[in-house]
PDB file of C-alpha atoms in Angstrom:
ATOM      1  CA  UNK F  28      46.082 -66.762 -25.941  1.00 82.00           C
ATOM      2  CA  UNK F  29      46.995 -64.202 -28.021  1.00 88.00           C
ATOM      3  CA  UNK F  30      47.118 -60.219 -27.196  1.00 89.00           C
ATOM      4  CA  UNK F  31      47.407 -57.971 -29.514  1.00 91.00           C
ATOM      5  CA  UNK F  32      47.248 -53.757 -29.659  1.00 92.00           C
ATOM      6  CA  UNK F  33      46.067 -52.992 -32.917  1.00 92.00           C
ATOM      7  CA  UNK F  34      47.369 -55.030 -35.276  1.00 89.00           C
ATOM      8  CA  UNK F  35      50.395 -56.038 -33.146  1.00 90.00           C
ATOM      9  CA  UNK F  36      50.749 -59.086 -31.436  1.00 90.00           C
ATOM     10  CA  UNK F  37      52.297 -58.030 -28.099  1.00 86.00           C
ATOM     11  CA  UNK F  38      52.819 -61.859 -25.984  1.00 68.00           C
ATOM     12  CA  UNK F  39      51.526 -65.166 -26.276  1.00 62.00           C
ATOM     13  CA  UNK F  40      52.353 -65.751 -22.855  1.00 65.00           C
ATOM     14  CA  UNK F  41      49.406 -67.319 -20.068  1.00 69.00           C
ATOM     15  CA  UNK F  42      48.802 -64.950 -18.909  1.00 76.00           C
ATOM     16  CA  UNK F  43      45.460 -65.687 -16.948  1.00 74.00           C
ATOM     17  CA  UNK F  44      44.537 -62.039 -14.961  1.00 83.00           C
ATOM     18  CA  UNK F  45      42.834 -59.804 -16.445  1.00 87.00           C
ATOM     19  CA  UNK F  46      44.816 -56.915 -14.655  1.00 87.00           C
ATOM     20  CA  UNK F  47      48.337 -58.068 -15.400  1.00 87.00           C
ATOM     21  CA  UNK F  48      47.038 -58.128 -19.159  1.00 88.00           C
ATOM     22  CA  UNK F  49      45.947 -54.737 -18.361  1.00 89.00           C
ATOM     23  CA  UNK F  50      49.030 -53.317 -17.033  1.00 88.00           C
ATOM     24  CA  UNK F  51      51.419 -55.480 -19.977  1.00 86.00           C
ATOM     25  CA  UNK F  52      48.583 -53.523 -22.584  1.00 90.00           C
ATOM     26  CA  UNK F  53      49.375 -50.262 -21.010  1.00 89.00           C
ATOM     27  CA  UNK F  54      53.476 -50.316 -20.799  1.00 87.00           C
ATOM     28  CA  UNK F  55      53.200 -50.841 -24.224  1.00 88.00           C
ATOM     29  CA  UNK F  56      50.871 -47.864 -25.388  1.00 89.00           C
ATOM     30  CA  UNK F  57      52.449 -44.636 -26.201  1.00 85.00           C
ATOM     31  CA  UNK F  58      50.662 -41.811 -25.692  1.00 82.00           C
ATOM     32  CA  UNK F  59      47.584 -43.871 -26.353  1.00 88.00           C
ATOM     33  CA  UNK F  60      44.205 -45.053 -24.752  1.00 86.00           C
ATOM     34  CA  UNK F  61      42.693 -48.193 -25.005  1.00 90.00           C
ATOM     35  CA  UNK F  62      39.119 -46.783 -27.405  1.00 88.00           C
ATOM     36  CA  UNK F  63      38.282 -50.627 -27.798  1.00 92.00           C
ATOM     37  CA  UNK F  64      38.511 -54.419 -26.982  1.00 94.00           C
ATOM     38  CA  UNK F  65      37.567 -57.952 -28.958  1.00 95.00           C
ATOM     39  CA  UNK F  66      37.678 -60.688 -27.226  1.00 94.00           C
ATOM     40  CA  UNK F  67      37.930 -63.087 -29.959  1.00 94.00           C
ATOM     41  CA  UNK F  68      35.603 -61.501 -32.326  1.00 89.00           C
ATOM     42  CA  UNK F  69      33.275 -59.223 -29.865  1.00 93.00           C
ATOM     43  CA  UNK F  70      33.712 -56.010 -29.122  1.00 94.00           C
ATOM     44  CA  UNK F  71      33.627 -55.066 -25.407  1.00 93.00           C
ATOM     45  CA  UNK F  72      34.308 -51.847 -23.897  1.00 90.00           C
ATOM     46  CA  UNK F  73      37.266 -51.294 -21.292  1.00 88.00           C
ATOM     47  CA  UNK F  74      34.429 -51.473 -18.560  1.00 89.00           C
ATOM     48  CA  UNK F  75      33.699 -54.054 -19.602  1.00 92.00           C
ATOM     49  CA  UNK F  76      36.480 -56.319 -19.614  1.00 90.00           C
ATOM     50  CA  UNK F  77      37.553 -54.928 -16.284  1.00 90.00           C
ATOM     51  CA  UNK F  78      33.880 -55.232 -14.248  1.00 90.00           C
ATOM     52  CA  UNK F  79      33.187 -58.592 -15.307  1.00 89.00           C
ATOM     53  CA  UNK F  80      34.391 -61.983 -14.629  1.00 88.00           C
ATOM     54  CA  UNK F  81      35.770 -63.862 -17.650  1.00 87.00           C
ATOM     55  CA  UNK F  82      37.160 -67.045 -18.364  1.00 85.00           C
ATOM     56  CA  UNK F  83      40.142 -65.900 -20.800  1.00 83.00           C
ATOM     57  CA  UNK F  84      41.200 -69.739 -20.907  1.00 82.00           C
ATOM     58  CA  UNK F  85      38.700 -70.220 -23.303  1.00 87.00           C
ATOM     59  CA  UNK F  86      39.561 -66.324 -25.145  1.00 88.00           C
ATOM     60  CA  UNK F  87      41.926 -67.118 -28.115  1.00 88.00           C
ATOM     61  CA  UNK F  88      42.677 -63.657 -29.302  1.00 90.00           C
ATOM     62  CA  UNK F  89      42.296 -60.415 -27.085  1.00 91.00           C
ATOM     63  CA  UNK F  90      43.058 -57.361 -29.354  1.00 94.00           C
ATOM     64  CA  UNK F  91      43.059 -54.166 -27.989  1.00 94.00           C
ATOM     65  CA  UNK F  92      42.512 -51.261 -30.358  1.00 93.00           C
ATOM     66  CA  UNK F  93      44.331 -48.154 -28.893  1.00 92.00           C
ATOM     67  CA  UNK F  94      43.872 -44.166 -30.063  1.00 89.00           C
ATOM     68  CA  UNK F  95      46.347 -41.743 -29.470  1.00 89.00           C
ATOM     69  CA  UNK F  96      45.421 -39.124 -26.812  1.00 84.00           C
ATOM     70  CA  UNK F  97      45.244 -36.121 -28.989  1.00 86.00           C
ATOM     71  CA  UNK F  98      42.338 -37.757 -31.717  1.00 89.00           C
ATOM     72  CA  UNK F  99      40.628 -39.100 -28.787  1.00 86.00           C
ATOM     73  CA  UNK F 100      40.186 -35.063 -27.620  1.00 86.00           C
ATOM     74  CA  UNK F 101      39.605 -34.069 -31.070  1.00 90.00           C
ATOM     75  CA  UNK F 102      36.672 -36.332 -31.420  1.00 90.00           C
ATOM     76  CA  UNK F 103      35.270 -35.840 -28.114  1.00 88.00           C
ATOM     77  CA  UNK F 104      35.384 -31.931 -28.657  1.00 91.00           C
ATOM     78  CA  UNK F 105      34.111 -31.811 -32.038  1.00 92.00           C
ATOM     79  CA  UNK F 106      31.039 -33.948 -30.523  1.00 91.00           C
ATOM     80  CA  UNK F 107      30.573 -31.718 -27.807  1.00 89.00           C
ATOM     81  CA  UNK F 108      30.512 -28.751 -29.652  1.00 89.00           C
ATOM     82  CA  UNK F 109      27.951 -30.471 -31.989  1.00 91.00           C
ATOM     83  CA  UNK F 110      25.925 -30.957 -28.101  1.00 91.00           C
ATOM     84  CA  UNK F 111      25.966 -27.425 -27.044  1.00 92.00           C
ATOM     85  CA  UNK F 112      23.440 -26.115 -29.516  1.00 93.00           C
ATOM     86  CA  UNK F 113      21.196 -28.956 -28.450  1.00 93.00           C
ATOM     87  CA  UNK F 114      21.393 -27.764 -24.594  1.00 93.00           C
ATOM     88  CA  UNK F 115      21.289 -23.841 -25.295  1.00 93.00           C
ATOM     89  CA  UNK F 116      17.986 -24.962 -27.506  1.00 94.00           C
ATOM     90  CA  UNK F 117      16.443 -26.996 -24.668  1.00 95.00           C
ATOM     91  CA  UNK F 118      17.215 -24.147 -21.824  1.00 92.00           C
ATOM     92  CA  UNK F 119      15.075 -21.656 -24.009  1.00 93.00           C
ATOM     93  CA  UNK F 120      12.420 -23.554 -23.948  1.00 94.00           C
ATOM     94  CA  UNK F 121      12.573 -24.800 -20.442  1.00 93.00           C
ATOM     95  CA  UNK F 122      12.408 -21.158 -20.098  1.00 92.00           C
ATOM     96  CA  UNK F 123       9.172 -20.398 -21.584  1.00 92.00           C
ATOM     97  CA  UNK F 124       7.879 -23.301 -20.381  1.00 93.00           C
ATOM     98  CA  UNK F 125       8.732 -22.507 -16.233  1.00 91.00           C
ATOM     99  CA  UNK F 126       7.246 -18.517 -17.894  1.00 88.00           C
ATOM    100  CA  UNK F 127       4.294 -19.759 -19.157  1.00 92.00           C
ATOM    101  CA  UNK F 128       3.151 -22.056 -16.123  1.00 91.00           C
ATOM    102  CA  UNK F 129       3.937 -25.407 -17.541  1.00 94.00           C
ATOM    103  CA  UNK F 130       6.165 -26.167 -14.371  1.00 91.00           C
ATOM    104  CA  UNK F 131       5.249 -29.955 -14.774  1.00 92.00           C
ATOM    105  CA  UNK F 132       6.940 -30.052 -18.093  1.00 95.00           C
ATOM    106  CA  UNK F 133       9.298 -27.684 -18.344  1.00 93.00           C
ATOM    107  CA  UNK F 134      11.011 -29.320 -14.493  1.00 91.00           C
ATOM    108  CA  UNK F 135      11.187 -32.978 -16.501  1.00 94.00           C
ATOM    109  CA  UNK F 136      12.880 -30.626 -19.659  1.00 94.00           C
ATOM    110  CA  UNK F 137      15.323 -28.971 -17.333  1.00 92.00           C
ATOM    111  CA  UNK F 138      16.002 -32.893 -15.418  1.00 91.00           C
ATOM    112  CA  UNK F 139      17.091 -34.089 -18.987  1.00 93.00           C
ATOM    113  CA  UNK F 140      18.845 -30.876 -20.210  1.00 93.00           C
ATOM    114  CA  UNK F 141      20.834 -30.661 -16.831  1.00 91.00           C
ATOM    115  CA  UNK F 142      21.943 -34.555 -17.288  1.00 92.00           C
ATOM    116  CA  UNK F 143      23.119 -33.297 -20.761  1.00 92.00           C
ATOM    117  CA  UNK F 144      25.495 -30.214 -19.153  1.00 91.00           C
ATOM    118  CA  UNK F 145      26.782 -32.922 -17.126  1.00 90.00           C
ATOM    119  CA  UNK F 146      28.301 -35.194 -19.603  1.00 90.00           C
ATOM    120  CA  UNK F 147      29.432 -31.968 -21.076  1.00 90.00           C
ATOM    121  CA  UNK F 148      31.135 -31.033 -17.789  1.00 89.00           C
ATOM    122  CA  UNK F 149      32.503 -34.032 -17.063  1.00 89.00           C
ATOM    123  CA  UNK F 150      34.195 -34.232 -20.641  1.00 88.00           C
ATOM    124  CA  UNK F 151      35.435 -30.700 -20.117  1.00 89.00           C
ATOM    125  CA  UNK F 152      37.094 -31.747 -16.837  1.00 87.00           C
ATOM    126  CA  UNK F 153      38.393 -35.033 -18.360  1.00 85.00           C
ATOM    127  CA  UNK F 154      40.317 -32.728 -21.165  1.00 86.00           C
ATOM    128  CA  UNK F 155      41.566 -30.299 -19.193  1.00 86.00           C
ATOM    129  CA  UNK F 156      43.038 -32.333 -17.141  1.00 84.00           C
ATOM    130  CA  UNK F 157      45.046 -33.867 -20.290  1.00 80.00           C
ATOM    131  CA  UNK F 158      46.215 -30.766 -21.234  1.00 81.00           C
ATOM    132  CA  UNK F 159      49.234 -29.332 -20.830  1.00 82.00           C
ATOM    133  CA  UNK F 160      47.976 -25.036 -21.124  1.00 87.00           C
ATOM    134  CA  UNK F 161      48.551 -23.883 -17.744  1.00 91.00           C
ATOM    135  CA  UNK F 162      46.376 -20.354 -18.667  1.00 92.00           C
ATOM    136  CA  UNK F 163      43.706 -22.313 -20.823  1.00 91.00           C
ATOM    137  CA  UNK F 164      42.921 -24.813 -17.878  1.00 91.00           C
ATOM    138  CA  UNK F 165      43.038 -21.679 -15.046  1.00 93.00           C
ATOM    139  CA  UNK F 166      40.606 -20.318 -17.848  1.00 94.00           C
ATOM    140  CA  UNK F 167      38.394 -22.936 -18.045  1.00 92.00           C
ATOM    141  CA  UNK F 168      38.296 -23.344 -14.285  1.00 92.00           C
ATOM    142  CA  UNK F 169      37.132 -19.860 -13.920  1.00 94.00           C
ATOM    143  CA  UNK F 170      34.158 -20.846 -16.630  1.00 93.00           C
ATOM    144  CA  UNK F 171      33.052 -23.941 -15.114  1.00 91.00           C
ATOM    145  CA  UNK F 172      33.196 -22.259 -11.423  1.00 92.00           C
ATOM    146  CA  UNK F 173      31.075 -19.547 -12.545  1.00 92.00           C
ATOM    147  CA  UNK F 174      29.122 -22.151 -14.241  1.00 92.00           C
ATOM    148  CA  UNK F 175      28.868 -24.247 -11.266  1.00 90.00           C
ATOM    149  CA  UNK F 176      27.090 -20.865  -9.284  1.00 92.00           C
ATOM    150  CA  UNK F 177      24.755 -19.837 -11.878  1.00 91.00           C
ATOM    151  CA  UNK F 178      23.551 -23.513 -12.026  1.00 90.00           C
ATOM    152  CA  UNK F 179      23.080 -23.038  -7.969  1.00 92.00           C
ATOM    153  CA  UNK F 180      21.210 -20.216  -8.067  1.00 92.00           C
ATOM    154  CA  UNK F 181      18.890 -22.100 -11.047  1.00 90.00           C
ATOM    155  CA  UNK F 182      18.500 -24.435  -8.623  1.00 90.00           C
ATOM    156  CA  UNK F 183      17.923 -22.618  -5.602  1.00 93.00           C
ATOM    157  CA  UNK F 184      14.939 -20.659  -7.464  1.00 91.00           C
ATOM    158  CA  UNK F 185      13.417 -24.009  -8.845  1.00 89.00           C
ATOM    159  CA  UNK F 186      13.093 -24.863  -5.112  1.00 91.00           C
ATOM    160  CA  UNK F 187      11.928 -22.031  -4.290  1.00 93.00           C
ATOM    161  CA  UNK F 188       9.222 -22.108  -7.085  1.00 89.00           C
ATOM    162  CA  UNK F 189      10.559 -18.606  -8.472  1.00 90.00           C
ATOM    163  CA  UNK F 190       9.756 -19.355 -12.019  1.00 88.00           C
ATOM    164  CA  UNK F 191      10.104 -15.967 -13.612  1.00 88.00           C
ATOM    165  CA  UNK F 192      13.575 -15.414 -12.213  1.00 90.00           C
ATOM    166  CA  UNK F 193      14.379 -19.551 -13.250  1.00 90.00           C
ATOM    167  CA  UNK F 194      13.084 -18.337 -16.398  1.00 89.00           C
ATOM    168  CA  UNK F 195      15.609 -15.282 -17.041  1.00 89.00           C
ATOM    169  CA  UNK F 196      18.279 -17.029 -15.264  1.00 91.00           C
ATOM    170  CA  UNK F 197      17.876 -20.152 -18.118  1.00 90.00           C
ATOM    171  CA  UNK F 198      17.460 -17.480 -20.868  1.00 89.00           C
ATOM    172  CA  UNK F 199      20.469 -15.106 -19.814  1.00 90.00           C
ATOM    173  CA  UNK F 200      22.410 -16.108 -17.595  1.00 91.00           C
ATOM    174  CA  UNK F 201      22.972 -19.597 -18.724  1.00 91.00           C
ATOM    175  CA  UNK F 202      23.416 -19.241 -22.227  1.00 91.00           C
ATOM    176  CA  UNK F 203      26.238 -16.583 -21.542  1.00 93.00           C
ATOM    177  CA  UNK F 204      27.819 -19.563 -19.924  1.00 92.00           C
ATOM    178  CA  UNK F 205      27.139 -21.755 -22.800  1.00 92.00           C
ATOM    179  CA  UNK F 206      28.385 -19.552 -24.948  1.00 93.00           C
ATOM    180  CA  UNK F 207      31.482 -18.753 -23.055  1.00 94.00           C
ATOM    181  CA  UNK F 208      31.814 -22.778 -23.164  1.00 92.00           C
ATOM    182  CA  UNK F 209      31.319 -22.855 -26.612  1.00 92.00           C
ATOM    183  CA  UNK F 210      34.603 -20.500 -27.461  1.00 94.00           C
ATOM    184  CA  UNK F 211      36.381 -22.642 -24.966  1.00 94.00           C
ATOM    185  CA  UNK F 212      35.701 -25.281 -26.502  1.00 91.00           C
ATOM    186  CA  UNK F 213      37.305 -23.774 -29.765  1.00 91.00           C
ATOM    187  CA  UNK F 214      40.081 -22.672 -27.916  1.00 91.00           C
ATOM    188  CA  UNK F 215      40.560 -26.700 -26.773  1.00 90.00           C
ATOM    189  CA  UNK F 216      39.726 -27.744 -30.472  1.00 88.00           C
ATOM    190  CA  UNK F 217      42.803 -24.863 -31.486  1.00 88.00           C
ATOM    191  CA  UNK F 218      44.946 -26.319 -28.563  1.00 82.00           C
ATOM    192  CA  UNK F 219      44.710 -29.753 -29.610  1.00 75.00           C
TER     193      UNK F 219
END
């Protein structure tokens, strides 16, 4: 079997787990994440190859194609800030929706929208914690915390079937938030 990173052919040893491939991959990466994997000629993702079982006797070539840390945040912020406008859109009208009695549908808008500012959380966390700005990530901290308790108190008033108030908090509140994520993540994009 062959491994390669990139274009590079890295051992040609049998080497028959998975893991120690994984580990021989990643002493040899520089600054670098794994962004893809063929075995042979199929592309699998990193989950992929390490969830399932798979006979790599019968895998000729594994190549891993690597991306250095810094593109890898570049791309994932520039996609992100392409999301934002997408969620601040879908809060307004889960707004009017919750303000003009459509509970039903604006609830099922809100499910989907929240699952959005999730991702975009999640990817905010995963950055910051690759980043090296000791004020920017205290900064961002303070957003996402504040964040965190205006989502809360969304939630509390959905429970509590205070639609009006959901309404303005959605409208207001929220997109001050999104906004204030927004130039953050500008300030990451600058960073980078």
């Amino acid at each position: 079997m062959y491994i390669y990173i990139n274009e590079n052919v890295i051992d040609t040893v049998a080497i028959t787990d998975k893991n120690d491939i994984l580990e021989l991959v990643e002493t040899k990466l520089n600054n670098e994440i794994i962004d893809t994997i063929h075995l042979d000629d199929v592309e699998v993702s990193l989950e992929y190859f390490q969830e399932n079982e798979l006979d790599l006797e019968r895998i000729e070539k594994i190549k891993f194609e690597s991306k250095k840390v810094e593109q890898l945040i570049t791309e994932t912020l520039t996609e992100a800030e392409n999301y934002l406008p997408k969620l601040k859109k879908a809060l307004n009208n889960s707004a009017e929706l919750f303000k003009n009695g459509k509970e039903a549908d604006a609830s099922d808008l809100l499910d989907k929208t929240l699952e959005g500012i999730q991702w975009y959380l999640e990817v905010i966390n995963g950055i910051m914690s690759l980043i090296d700005n000791k004020e920017l990530k205290d900064k961002g901290n303070k957003i996402l915390s504040d964040f965190t308790q205006a989502l809360n108190r969304a939630m509390v008033s959905l429970q509590n079937e205070n639609y009006d108030y959901l309404g303005d908090l959605l409208e207001v509140e929220m997109m001050e938030y999104l906004d204030k994520l927004s130039d953050f993540n500008q300030e990451l994009l600058e960073e980078n």
